[in-house]
PDB file of C-alpha atoms in Angstrom:
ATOM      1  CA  UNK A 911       0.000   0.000   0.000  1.00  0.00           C
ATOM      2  CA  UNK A 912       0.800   3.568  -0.410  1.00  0.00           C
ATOM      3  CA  UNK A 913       2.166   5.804   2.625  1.00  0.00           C
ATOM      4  CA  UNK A 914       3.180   9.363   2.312  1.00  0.00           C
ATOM      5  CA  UNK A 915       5.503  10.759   5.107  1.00  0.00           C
ATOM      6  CA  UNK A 916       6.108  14.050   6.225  1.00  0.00           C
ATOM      7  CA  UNK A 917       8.692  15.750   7.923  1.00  0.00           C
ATOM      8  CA  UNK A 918       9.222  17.628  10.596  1.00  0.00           C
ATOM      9  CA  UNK A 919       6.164  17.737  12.201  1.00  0.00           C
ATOM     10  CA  UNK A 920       6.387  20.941  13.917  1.00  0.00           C
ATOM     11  CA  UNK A 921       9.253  23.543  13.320  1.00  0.00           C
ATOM     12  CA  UNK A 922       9.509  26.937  15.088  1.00  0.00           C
ATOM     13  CA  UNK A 923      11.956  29.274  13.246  1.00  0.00           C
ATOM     14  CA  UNK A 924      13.282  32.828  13.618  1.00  0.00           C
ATOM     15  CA  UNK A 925      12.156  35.655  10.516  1.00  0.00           C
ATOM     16  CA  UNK A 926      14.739  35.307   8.152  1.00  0.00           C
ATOM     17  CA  UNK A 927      16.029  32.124   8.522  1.00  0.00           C
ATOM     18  CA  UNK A 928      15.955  29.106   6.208  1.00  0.00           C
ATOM     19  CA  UNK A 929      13.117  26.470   6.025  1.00  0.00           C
ATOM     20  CA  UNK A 930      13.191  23.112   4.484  1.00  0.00           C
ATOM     21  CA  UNK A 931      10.241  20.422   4.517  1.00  0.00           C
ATOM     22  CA  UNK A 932      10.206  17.040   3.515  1.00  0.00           C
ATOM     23  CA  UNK A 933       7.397  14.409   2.016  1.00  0.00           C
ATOM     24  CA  UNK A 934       8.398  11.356   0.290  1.00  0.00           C
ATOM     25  CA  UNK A 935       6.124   8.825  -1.181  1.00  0.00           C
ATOM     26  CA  UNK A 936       6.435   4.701  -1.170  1.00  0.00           C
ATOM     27  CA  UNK A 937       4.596   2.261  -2.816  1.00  0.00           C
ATOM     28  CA  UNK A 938       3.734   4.041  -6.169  1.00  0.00           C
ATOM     29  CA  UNK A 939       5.944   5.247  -9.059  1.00  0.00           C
ATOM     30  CA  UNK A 940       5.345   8.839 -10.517  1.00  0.00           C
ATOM     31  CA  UNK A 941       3.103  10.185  -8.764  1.00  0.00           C
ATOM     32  CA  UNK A 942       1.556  13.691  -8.928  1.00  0.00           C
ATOM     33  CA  UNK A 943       3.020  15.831  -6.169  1.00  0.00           C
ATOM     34  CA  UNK A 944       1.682  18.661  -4.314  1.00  0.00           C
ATOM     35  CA  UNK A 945       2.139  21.210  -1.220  1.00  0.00           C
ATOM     36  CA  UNK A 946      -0.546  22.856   0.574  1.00  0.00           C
ATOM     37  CA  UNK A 947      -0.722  25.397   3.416  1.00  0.00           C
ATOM     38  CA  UNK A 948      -3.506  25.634   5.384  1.00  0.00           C
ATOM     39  CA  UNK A 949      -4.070  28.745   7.489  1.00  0.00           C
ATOM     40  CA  UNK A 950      -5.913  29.811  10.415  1.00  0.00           C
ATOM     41  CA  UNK A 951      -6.902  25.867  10.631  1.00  0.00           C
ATOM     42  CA  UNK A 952      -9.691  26.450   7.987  1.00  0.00           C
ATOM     43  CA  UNK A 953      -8.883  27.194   4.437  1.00  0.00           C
ATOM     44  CA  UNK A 954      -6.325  25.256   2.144  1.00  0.00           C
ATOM     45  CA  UNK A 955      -4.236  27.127  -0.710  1.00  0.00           C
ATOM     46  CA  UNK A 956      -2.633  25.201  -3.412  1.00  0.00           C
ATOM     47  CA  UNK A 957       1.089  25.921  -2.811  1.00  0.00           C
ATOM     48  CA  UNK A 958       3.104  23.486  -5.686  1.00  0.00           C
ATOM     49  CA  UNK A 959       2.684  21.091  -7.946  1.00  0.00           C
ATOM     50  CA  UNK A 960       4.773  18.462  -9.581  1.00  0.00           C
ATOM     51  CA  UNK A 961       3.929  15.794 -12.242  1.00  0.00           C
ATOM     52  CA  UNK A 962       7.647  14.760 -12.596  1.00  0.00           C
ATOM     53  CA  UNK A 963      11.393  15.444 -11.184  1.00  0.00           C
ATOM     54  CA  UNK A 964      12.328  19.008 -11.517  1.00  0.00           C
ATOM     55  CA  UNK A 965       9.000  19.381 -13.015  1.00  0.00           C
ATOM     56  CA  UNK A 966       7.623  22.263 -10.387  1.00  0.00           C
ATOM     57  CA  UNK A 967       4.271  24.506 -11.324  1.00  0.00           C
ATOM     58  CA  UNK A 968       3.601  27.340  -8.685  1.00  0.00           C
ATOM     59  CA  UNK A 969      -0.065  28.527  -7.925  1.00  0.00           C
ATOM     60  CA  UNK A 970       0.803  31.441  -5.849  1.00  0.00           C
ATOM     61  CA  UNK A 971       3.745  34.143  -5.975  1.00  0.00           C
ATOM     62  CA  UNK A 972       5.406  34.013  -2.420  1.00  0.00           C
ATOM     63  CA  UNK A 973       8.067  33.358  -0.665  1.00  0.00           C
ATOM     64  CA  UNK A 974       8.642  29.307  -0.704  1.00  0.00           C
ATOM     65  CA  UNK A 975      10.051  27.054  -3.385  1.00  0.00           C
ATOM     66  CA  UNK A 976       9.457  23.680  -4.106  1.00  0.00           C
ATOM     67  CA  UNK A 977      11.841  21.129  -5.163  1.00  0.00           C
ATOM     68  CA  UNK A 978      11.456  17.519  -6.757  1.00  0.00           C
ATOM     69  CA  UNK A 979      15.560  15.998  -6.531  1.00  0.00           C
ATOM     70  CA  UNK A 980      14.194  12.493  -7.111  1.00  0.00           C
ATOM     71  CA  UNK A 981      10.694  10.473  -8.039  1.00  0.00           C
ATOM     72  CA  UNK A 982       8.736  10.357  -5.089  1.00  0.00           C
ATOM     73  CA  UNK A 983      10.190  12.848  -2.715  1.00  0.00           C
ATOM     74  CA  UNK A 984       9.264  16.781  -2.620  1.00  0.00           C
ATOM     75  CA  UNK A 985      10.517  19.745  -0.849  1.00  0.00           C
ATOM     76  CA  UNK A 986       9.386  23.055   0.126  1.00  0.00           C
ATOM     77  CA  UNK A 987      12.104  25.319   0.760  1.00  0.00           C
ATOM     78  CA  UNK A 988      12.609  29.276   1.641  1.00  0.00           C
ATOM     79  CA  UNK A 989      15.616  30.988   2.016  1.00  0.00           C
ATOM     80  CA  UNK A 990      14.291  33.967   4.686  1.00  0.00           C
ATOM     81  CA  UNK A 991      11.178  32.996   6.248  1.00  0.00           C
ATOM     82  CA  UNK A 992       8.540  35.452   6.896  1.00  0.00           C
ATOM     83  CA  UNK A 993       6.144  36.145  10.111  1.00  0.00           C
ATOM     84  CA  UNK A 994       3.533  35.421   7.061  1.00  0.00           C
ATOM     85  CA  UNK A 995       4.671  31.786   6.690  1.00  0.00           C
ATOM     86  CA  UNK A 996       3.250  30.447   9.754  1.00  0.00           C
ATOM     87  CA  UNK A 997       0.806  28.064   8.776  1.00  0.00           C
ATOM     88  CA  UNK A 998       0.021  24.196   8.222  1.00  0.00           C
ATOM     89  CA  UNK A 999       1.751  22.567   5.155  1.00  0.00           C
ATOM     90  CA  UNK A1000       0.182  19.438   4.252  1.00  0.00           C
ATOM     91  CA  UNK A1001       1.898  17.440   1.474  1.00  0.00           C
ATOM     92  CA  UNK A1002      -0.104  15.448  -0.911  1.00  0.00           C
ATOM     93  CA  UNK A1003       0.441  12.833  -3.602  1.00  0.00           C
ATOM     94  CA  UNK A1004      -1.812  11.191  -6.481  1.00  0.00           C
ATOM     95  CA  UNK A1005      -1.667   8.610  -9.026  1.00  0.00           C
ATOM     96  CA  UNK A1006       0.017   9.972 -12.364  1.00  0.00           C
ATOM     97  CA  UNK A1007      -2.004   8.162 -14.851  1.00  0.00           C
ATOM     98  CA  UNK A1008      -4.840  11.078 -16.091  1.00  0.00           C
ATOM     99  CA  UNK A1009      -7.968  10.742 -14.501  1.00  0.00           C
ATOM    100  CA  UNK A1010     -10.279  12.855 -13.714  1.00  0.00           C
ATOM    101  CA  UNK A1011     -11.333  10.788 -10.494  1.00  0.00           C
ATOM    102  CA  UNK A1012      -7.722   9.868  -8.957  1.00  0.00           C
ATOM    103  CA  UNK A1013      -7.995  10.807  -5.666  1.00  0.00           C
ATOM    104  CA  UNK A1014      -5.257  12.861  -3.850  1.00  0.00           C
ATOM    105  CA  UNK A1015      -3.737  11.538  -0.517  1.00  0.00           C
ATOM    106  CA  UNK A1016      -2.658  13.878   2.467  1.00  0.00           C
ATOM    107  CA  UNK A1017       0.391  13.298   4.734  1.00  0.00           C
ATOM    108  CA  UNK A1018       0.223  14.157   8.291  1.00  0.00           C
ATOM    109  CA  UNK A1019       0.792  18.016   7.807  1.00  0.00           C
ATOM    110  CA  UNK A1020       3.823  20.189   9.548  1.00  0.00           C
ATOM    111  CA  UNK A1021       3.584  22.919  11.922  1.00  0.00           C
ATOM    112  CA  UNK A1022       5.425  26.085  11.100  1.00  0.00           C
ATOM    113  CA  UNK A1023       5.745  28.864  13.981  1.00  0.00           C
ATOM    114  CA  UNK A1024       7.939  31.601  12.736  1.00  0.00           C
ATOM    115  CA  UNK A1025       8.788  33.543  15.580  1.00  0.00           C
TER     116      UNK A1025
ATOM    117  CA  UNK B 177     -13.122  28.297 -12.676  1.00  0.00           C
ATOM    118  CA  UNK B 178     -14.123  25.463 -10.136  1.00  0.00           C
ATOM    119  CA  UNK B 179     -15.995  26.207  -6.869  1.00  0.00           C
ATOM    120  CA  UNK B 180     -16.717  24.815  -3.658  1.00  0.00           C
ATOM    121  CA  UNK B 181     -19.134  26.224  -1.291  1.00  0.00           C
ATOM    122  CA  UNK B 182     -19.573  25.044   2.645  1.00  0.00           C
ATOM    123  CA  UNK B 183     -22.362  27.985   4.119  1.00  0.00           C
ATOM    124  CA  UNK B 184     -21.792  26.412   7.328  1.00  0.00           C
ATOM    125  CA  UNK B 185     -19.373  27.009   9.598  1.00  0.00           C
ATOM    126  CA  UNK B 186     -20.123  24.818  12.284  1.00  0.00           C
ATOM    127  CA  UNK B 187     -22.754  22.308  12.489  1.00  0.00           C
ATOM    128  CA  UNK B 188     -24.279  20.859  16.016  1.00  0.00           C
ATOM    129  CA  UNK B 189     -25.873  17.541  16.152  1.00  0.00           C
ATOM    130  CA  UNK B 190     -26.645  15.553  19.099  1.00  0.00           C
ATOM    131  CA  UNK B 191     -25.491  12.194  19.283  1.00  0.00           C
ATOM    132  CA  UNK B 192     -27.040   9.528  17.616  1.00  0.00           C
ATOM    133  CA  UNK B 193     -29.135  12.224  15.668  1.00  0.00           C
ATOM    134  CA  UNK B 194     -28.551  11.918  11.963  1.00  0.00           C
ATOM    135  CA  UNK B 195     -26.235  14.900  10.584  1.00  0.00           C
ATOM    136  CA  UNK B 196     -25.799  16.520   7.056  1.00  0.00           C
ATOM    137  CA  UNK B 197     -23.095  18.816   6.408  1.00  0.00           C
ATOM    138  CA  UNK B 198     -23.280  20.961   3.127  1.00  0.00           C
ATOM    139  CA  UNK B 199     -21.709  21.670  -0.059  1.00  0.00           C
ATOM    140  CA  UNK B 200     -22.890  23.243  -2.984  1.00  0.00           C
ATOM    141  CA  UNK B 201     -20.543  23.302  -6.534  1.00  0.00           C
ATOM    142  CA  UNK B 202     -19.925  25.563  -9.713  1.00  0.00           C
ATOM    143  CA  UNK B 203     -17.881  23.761 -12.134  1.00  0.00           C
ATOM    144  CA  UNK B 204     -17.691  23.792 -15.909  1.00  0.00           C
ATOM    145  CA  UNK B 205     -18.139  20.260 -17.134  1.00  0.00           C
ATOM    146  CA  UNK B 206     -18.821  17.315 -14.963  1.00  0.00           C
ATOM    147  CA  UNK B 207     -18.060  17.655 -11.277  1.00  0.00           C
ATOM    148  CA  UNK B 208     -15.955  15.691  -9.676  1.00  0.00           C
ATOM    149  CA  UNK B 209     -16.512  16.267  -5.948  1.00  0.00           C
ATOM    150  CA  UNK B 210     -14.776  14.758  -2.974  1.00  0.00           C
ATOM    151  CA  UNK B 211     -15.448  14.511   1.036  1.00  0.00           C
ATOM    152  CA  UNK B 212     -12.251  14.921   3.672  1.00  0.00           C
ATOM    153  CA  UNK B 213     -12.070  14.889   7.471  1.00  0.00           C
ATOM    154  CA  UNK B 214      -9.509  16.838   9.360  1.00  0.00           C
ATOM    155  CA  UNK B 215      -9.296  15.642  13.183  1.00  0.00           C
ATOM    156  CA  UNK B 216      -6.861  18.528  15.051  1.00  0.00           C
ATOM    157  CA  UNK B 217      -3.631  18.850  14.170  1.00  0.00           C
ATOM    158  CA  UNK B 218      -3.643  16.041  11.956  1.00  0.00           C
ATOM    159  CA  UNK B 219      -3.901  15.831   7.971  1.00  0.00           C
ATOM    160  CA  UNK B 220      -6.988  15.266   5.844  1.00  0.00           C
ATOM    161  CA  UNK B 221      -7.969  12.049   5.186  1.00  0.00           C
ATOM    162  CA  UNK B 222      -9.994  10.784   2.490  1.00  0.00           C
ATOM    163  CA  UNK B 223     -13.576   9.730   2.925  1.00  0.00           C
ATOM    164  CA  UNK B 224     -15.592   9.614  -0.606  1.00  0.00           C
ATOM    165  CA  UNK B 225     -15.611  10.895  -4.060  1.00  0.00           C
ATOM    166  CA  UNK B 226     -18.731  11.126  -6.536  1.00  0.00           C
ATOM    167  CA  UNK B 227     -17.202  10.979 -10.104  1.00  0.00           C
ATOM    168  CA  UNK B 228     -20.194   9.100 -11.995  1.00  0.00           C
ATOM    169  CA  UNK B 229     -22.766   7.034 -11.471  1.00  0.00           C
ATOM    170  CA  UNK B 230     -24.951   6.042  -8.346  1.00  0.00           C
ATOM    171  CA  UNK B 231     -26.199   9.656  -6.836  1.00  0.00           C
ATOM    172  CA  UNK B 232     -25.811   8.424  -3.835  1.00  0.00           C
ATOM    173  CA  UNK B 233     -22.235   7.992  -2.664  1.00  0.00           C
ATOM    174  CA  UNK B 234     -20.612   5.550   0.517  1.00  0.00           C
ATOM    175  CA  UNK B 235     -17.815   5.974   2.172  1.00  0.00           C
ATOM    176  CA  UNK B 236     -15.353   5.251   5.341  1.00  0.00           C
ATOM    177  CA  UNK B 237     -16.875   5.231   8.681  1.00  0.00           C
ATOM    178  CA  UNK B 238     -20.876   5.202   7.869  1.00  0.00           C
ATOM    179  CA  UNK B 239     -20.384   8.398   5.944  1.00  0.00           C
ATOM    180  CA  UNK B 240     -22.059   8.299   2.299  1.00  0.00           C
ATOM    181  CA  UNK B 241     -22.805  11.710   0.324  1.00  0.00           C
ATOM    182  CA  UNK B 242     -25.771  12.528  -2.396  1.00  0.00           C
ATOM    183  CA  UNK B 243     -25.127  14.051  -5.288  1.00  0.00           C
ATOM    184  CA  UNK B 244     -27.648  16.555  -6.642  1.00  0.00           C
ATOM    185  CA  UNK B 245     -27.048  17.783 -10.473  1.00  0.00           C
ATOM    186  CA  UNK B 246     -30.179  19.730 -10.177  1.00  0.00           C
ATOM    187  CA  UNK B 247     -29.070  21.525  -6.739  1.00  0.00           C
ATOM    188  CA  UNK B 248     -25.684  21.274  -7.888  1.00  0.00           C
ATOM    189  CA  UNK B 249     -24.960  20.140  -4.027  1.00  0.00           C
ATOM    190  CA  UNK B 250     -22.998  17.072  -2.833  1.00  0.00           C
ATOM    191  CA  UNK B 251     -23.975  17.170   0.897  1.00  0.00           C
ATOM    192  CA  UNK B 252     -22.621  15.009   3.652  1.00  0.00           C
ATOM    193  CA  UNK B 253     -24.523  12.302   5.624  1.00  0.00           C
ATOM    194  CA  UNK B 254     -24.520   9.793   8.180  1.00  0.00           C
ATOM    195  CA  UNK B 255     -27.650   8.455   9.585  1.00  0.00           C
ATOM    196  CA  UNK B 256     -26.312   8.388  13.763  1.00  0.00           C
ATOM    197  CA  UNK B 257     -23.423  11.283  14.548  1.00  0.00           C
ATOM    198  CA  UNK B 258     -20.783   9.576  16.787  1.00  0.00           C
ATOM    199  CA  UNK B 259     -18.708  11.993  19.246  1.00  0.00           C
ATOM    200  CA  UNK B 260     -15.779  10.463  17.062  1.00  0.00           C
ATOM    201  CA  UNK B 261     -17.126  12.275  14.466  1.00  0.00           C
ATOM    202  CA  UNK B 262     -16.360  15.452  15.963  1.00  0.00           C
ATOM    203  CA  UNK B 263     -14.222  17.120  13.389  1.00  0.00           C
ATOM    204  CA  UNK B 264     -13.316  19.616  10.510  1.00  0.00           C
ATOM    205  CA  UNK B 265     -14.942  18.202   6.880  1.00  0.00           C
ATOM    206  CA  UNK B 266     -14.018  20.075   3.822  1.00  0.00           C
ATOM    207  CA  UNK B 267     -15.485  19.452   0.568  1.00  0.00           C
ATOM    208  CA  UNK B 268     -13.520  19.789  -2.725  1.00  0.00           C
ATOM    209  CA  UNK B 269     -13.893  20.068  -6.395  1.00  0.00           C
ATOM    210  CA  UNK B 270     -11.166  18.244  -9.100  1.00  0.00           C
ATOM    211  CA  UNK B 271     -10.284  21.154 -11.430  1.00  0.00           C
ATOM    212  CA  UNK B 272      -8.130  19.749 -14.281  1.00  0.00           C
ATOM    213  CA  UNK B 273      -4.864  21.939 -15.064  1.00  0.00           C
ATOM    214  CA  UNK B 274      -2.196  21.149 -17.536  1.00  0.00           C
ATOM    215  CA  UNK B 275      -3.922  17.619 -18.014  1.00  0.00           C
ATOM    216  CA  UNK B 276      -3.705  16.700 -14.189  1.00  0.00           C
ATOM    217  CA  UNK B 277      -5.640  17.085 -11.348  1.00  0.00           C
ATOM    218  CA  UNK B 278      -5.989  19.901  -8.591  1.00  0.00           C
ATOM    219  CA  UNK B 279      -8.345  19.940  -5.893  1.00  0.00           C
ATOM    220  CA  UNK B 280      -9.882  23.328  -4.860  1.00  0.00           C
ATOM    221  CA  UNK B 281     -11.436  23.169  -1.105  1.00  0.00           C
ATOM    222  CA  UNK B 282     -14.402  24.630   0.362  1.00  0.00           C
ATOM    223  CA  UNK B 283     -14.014  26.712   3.268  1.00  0.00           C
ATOM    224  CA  UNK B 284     -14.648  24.036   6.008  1.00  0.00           C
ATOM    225  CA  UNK B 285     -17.039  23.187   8.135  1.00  0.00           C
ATOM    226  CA  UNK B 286     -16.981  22.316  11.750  1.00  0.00           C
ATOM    227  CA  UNK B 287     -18.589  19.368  13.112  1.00  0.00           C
ATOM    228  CA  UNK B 288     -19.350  19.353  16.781  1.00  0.00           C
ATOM    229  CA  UNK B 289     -21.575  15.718  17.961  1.00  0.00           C
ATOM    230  CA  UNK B 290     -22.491  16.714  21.732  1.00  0.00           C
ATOM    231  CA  UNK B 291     -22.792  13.335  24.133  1.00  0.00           C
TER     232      UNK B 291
END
């Protein structure tokens, strides 16, 4: 079966300091990657998205990047964080082959505090 | 562009009582509409999708959903709210982008199940 993992699960860092999350995927071969954030514990945004490695589509203008070094394993990166940045990430994963009915599966979320 | 809309922000149900939580859609095209739970501080998790067929839609834990093309809704049901239940439920429409899918999410809605 398919697990996604996602790391760390909680991460309080300084303005202006780097950030770096981590999701991989097992048990499935390229699949459809994506970050969201989820602020004020209510509404999610579409952060990322990645159909392939280094294949990286941004919804939003901000100040995160996302990464895809190998198949199954995503990154969300920022060189200076900003107070703004606090939120929920949640990474996500679905099945590659085009349908409009795959279904997209959630990791466990990580907690960002920027103090 | 796809929609999602959950008027209610929290929903009360006693115990045992049955409970509906709502969702209306705007899409272009067929809808493809999904159900998530969010217990705190965790990530969403998957509970049912209507892509075609049967109006009426099961899923995990005694939840099912009924699609209305007329109404364009897709509300939640179960027939006898468990305090487990307890939770945040978003609803979500597939949007297709660049041949792949996206999910845009409804605002949220709070379910509280009182003893």
């Amino acid at each position: 079966s398919q697990t996604i993992h996602q790391w760390p699960a909680t991460l309080v860092q300084p303005v202006g300091s780097p950030l770096s999350l981590e999701c991989t995927v097992e048990g499935t071969s390229n699949p459809n990657l994506y970050w969201y954030r989820q602020a004020a514990g209510r509404g999610l945004q579409l952060l990322f998205y990645s159909v392939g490695i280094g294949q990286i589509s941004s919804e939003v203008p901000q100040n995160l990047s996302a990464s895809r070094p190998q198949d199954r394993q995503f990154i969300l990166s920022s060189k200076k964080l900003l107070l703004s940045d606090s939120g929920f990430y949640l990474c996500a994963w679905s099945v590659r082959k085009e349908s409009s009915g795959n279904t997209i599966y959630f990791g466990e979320g990580s907690w960002l505090t920027v103090v | 562009a796809q929609s999602v809309a959950q008027p209610e922000d929290q929903v009360n149900v006693a115990e045992g009582n049955p409970l509906t939580v709502k969702c209306t859609y705007s899409v272009s095209g067929n809808p493809y509409l999904f159900w998530y739970v969010q217990y705190p501080n965790r990530g969403l998790q998957f509970l049912l999708k209507y892509i075609t067929g049967d109006n009426l839609v099961k899923g995990s834990y005694g939840f099912e959903a009924e699609f209305n093309k007329s109404q364009t809704s897709f509300h939640l049901k179960k027939p006898s709210a468990l305090v487990s239940d307890s939770a945040l439920y978003f609803c979500a429409v597939r949007e297709l982008s660049g041949g792949y899918n996206k999910l845009i999410f409804g605002a949220g809605t709070r379910l509280a199940v009182h003893p």
